[in-house]
CSV table of C-alpha atoms in Angstrom, one decimal:
chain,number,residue,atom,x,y,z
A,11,UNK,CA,-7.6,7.3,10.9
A,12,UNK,CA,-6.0,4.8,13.0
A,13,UNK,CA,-7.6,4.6,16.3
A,14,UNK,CA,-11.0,5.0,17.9
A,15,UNK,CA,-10.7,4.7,21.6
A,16,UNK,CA,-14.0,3.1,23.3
A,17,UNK,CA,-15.0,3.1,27.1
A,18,UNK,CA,-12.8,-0.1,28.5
A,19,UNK,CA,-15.3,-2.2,31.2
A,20,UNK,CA,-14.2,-4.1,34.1
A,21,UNK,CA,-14.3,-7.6,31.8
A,22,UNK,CA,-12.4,-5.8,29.1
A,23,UNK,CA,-9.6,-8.1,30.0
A,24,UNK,CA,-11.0,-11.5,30.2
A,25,UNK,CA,-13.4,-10.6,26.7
A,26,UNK,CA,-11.9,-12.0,23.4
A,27,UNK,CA,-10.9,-15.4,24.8
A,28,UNK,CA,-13.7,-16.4,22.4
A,29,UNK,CA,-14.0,-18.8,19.2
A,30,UNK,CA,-14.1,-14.5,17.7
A,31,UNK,CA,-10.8,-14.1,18.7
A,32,UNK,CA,-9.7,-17.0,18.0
A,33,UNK,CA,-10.7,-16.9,14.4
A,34,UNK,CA,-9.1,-13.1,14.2
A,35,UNK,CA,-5.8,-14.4,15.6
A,36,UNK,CA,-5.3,-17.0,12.4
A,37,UNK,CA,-7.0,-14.5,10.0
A,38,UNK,CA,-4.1,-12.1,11.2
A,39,UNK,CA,-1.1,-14.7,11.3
A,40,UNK,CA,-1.8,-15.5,7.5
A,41,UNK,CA,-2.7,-12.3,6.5
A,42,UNK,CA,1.1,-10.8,8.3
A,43,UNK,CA,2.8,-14.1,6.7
A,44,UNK,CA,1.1,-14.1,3.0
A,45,UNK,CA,2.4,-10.0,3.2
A,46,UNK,CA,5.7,-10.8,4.4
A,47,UNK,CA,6.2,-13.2,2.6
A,48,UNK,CA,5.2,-12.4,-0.3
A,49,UNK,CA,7.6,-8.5,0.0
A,50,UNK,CA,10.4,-10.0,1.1
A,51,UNK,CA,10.4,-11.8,-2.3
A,52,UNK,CA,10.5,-8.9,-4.2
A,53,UNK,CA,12.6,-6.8,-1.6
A,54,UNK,CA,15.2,-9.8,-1.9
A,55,UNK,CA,15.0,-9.7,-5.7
A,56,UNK,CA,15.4,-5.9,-6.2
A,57,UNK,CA,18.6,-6.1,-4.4
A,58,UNK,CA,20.4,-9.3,-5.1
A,59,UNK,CA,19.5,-8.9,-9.1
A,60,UNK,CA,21.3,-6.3,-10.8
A,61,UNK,CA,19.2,-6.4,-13.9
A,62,UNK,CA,16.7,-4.9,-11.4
A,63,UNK,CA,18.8,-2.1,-9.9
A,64,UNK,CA,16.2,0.5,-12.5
A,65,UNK,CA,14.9,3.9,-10.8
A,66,UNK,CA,11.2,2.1,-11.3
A,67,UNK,CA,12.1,-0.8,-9.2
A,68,UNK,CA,13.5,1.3,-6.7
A,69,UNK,CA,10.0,2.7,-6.2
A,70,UNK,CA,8.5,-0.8,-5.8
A,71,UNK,CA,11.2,-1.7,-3.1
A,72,UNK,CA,10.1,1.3,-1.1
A,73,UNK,CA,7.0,0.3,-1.9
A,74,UNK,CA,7.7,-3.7,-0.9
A,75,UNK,CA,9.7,-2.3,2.8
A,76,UNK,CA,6.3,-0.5,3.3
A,77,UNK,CA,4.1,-3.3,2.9
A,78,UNK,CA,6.2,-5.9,4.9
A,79,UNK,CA,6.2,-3.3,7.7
A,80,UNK,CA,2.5,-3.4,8.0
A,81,UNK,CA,2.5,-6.8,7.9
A,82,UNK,CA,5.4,-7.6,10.2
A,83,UNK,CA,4.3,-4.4,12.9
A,84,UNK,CA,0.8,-3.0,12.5
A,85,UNK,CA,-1.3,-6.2,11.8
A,86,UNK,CA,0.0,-8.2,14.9
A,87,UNK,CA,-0.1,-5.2,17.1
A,88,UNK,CA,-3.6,-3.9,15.8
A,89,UNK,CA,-5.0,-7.9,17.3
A,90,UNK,CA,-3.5,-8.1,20.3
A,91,UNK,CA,-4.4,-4.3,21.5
A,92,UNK,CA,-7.8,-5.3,20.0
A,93,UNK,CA,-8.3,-8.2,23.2
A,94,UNK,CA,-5.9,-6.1,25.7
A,95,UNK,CA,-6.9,-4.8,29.1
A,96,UNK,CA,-6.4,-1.1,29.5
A,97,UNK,CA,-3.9,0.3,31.4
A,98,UNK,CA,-0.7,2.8,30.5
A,99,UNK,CA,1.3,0.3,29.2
A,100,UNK,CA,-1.3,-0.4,26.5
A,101,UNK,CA,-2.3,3.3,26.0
A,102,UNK,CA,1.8,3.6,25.0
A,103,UNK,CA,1.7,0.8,23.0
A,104,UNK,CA,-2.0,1.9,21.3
A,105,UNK,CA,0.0,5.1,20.3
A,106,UNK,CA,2.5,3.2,19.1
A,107,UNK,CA,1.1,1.4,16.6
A,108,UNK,CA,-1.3,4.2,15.8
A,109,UNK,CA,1.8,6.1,14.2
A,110,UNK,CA,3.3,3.2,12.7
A,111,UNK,CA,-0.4,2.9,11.1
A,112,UNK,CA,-0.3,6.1,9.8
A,113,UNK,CA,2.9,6.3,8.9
A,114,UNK,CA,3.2,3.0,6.9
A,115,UNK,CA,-0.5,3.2,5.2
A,116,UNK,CA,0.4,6.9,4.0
A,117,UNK,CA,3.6,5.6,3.1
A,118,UNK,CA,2.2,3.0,1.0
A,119,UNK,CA,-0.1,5.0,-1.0
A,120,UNK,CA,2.3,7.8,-1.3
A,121,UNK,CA,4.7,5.3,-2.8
A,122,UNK,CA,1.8,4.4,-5.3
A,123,UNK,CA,1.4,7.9,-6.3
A,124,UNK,CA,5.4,7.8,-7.3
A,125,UNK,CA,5.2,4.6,-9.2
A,126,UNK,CA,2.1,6.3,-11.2
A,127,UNK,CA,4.3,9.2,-12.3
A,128,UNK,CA,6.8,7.0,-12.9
A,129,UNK,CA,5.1,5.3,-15.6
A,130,UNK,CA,3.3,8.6,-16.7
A,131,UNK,CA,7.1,9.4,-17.5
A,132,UNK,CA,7.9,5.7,-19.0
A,133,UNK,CA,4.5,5.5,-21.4
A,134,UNK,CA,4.0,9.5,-22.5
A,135,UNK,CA,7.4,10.8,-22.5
A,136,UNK,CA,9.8,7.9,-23.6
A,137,UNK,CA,12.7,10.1,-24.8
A,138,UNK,CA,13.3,12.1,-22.1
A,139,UNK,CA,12.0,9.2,-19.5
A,140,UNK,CA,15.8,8.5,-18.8
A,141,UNK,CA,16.8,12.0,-17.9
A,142,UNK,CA,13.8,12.8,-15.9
A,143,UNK,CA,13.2,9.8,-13.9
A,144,UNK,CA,17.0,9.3,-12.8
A,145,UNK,CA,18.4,7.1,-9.6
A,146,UNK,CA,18.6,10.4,-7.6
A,147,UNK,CA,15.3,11.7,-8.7
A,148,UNK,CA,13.4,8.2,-7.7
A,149,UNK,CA,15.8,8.4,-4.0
A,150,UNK,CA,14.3,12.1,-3.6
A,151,UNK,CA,10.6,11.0,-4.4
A,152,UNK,CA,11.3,7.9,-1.8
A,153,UNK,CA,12.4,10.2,0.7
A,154,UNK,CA,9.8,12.9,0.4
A,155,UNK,CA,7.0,10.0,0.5
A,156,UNK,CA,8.6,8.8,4.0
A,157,UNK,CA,9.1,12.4,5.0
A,158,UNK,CA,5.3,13.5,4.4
A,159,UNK,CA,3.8,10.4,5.8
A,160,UNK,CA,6.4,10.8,9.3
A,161,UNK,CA,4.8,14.5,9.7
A,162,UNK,CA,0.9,13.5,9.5
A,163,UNK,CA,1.8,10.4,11.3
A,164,UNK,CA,3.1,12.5,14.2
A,165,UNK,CA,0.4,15.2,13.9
A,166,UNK,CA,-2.6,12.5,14.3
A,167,UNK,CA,-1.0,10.3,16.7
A,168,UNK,CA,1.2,13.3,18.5
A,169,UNK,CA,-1.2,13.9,21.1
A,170,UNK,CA,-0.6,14.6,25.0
A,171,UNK,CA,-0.8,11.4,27.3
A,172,UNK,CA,-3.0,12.3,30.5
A,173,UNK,CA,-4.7,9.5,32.8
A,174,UNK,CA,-8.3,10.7,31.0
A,175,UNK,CA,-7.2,8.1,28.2
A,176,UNK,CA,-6.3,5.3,30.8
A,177,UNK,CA,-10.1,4.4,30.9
A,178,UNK,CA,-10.5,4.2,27.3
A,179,UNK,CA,-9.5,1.4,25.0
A,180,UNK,CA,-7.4,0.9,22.1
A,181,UNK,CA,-9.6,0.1,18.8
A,182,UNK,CA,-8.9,0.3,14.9
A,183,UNK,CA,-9.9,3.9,13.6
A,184,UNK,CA,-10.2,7.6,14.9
A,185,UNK,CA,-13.0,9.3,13.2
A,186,UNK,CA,-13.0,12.9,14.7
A,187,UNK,CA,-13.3,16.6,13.4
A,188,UNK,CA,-9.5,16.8,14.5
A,189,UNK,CA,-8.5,14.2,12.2
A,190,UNK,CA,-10.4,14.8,9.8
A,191,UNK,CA,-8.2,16.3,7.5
A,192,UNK,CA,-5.9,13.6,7.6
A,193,UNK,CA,-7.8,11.4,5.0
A,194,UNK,CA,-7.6,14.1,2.7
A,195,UNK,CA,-3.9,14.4,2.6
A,196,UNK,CA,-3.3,10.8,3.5
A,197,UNK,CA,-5.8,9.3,0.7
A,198,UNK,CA,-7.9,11.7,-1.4
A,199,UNK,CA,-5.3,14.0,-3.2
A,200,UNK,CA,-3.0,10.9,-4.2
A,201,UNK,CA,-6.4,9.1,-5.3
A,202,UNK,CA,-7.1,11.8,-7.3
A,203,UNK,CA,-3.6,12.2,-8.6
A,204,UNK,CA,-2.9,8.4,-9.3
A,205,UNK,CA,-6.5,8.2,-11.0
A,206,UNK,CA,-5.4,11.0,-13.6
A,207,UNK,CA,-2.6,10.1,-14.2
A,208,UNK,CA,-3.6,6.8,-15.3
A,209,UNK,CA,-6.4,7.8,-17.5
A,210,UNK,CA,-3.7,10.0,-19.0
A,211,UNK,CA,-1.5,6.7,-19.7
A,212,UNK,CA,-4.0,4.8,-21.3
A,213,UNK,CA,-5.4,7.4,-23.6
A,214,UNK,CA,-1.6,8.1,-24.3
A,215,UNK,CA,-1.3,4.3,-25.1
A,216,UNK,CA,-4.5,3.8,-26.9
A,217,UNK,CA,-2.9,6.9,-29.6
A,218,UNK,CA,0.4,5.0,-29.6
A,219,UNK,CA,-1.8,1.8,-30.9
A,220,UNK,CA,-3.3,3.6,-32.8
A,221,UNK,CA,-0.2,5.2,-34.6
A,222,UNK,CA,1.0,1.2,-35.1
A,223,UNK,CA,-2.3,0.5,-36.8
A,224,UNK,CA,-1.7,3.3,-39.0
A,225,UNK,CA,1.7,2.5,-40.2
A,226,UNK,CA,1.6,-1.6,-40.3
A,227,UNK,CA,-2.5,-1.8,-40.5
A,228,UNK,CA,-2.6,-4.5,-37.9
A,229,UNK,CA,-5.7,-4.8,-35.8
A,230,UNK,CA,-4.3,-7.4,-34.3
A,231,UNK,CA,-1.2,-5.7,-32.8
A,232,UNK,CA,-3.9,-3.0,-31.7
A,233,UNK,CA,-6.0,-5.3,-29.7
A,234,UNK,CA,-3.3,-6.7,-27.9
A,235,UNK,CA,-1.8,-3.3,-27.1
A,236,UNK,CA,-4.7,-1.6,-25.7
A,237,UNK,CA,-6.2,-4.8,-24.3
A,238,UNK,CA,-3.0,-5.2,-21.8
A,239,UNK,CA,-3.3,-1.6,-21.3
A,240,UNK,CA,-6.9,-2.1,-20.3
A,241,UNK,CA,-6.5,-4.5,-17.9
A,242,UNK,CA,-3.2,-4.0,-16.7
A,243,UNK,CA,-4.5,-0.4,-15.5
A,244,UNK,CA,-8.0,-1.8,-14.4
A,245,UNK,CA,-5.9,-3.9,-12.3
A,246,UNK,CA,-3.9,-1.2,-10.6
A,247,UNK,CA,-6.9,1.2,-9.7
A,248,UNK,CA,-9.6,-1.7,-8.8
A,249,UNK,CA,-7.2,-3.0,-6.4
A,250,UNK,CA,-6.0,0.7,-4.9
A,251,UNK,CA,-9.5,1.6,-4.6
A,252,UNK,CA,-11.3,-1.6,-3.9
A,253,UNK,CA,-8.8,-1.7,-0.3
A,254,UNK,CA,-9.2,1.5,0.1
A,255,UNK,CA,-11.9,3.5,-0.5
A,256,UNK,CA,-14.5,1.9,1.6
A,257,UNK,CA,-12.6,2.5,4.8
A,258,UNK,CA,-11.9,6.6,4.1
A,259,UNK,CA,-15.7,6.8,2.7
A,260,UNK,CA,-16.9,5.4,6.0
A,261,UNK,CA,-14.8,7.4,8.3
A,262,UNK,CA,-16.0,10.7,6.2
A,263,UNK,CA,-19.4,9.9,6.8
A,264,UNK,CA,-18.5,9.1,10.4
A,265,UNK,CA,-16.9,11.7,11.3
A,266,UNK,CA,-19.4,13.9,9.6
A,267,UNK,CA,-22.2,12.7,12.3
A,268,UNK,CA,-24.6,12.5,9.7
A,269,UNK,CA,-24.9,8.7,9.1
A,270,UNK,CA,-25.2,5.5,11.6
A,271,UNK,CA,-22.4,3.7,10.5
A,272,UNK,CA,-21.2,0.0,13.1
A,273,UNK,CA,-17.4,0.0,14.4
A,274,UNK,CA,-17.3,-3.3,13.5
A,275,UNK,CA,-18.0,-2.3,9.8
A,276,UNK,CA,-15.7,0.2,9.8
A,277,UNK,CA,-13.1,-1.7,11.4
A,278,UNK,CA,-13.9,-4.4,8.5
A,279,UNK,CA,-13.4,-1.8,5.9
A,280,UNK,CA,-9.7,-1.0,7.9
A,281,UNK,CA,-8.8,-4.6,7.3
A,282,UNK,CA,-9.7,-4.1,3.4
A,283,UNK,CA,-7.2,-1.4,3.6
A,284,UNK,CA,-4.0,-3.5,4.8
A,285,UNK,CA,-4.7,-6.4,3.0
A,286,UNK,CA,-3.7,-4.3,0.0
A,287,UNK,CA,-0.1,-4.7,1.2
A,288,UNK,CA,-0.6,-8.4,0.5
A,289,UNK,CA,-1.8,-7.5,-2.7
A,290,UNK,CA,0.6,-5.2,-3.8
A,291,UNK,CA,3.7,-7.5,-4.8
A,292,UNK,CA,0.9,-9.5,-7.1
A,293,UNK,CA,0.1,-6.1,-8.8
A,294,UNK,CA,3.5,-4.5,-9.4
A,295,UNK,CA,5.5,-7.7,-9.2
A,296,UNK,CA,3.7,-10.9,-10.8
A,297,UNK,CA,2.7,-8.8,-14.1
A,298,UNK,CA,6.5,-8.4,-15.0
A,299,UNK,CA,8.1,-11.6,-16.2
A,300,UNK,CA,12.0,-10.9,-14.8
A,301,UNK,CA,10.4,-10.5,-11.2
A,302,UNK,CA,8.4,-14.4,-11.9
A,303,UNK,CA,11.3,-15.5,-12.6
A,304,UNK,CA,13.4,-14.1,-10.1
A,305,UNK,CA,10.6,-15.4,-7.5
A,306,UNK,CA,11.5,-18.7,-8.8
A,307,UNK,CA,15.0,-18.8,-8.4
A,308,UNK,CA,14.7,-17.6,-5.0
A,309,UNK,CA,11.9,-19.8,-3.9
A,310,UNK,CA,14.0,-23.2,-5.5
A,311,UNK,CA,17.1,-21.9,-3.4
A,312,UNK,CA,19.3,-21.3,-6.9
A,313,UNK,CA,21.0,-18.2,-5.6
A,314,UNK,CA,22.6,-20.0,-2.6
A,315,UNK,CA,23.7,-22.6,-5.0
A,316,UNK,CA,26.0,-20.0,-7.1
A,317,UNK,CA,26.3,-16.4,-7.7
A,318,UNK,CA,23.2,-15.3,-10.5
A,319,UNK,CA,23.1,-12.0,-9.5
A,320,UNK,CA,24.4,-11.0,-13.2
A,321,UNK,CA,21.9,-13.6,-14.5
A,322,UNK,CA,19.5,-12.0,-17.4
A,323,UNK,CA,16.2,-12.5,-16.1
């Protein structure tokens, strides 16, 4: 998924000084700023706010270190290999960021599947949410996320280096038979999984309106409930899949041999993909009012002023 290695030419290294690159290099300096940024807002108010310090927001701060990373590491790195000659110094350095491609883009789903259960947990079983989704449960399903995108991060990427790949250069994607079943662990299950279990939420949530109707006869209190429903999980799953599933689709049919699909498309459909890191604080952040107003205080400079880290959000 990360890389898709093309014949270097002798001009290799004076190509890209061009209005092109020129144009990439701002599209990825505020793309890596608007995603840092925006994470380290709600890294910083996960941790310095201790109405926060909840097993679900623990999920979205693994979630938020994910994002920044591919903002802060892969991004940057994925332009300037883009205009690099070749050579071994940029074969290392394409592998590099191949694994931290993997890595964090896995990561960053997998992360998404846990927040999905989490609220599976939260909406369908609200009694027994507090014994089941506990600190040391949320830590384990952090650490298994990391753990699982590490290994197919290493087994994409952890390929011999021989001079054969010296004379090659360093693109965006790998589409291969080798890879292929990368995509399928990486995207398609936790697709598959996060899509069911939020169709199981809202039908669980359209009942529970249903069940207020029923005992205070307000349609009122049932629009609103299954409205926000609506659209809140509309909003999760159109984002997910709108960054994401053009890219995998593509390299499936790519790899298959089977359909004429252009790199640069493809490579398009790849920057889709990380600009849901920029997208993510928006989704799991901005529709909770405690994290607006924690932005806020942070952006105004408030918690330098005084110690608000009890403050009631």
């Amino acid at each position: 998924m990360v890389e898709d290695q093309l014949l270097c030419n002798e001009s290799a290294g004076l190509h890209g000084q061009t209005v092109t690159s020129y144009a990439l290099n701002v599209f990825v300096v505020t793309l890596s700023l608007l995603i840092v940024c925006g994470n380290v807002l709600v890294i910083i108010s996960v941790i310095y706010f201790k109405q926060l310090h909840t097993p679900t927001n623990f999920l979205i701060l693994s979630l938020a270190v994910t994002d920044l990373l591919v903002g802060a590491l892969v991004l940057p790195f994925s332009a300037i290999l883009s205009m690099r000659s070749c050579g071994f110094s940029s074969y290392l350095l394409c592998k590099m960021r191949g694994l931290f491609d993997v890595l964090l883009c896995a990561s960053s789903i997998l992360n998404l599947c846990c927040i999905s259960i989490d609220r599976y947990y939260a909406v369908c079983h609200p009694l027994t949410y507090s014994s089941k989704m506990n600190v040391h449960v949320t830590l384990a399903m952090i650490l298994v996320s990391w753990t699982l995108s590490a290994l197919l991060a290493i087994s994409i990427t952890g390929r011999g280096i021989t001079h054969g790949n010296l004379n090659r250069r360093c693109g965006i994607f790998i589409a291969t038979k080798e890879s292929s079943p990368g995509p399928i662990f990486e995207f398609y299950i936790p697709a598959i999984i996060i899509l069911t279990i939020y169709l199981k939420i809202l039908m669980v949530a359209k009942r529970q309106a249903r069940r207020i109707q029923n005992t205070i006869k307000s349609r009122t209190a049932l629009s609103k409930m299954e409205k926000k429903a609506s659209i809140t999980l509309t909003v999760v799953l159109g984002v997910f899949l709108m960054c994401w599933t053009p890219f995998f689709l593509s390299i499936g049919l790519y790899s298959m041999g089977k359909f004429t699909i252009p790199h640069v498309a493809i490579e398009a459909f790849k920057w889709l993909g990380w600009s849901n890191s920029v997208l993510n604080p928006l989704v799991y952040a901005f529709f909770y009012k405690w994290f607006r107003r924690a932005f806020q205080m942070i952006i105004s400079g408030k918690i330098f002023q005084a110690d608000f880290s009890s403050t009631k959000l």
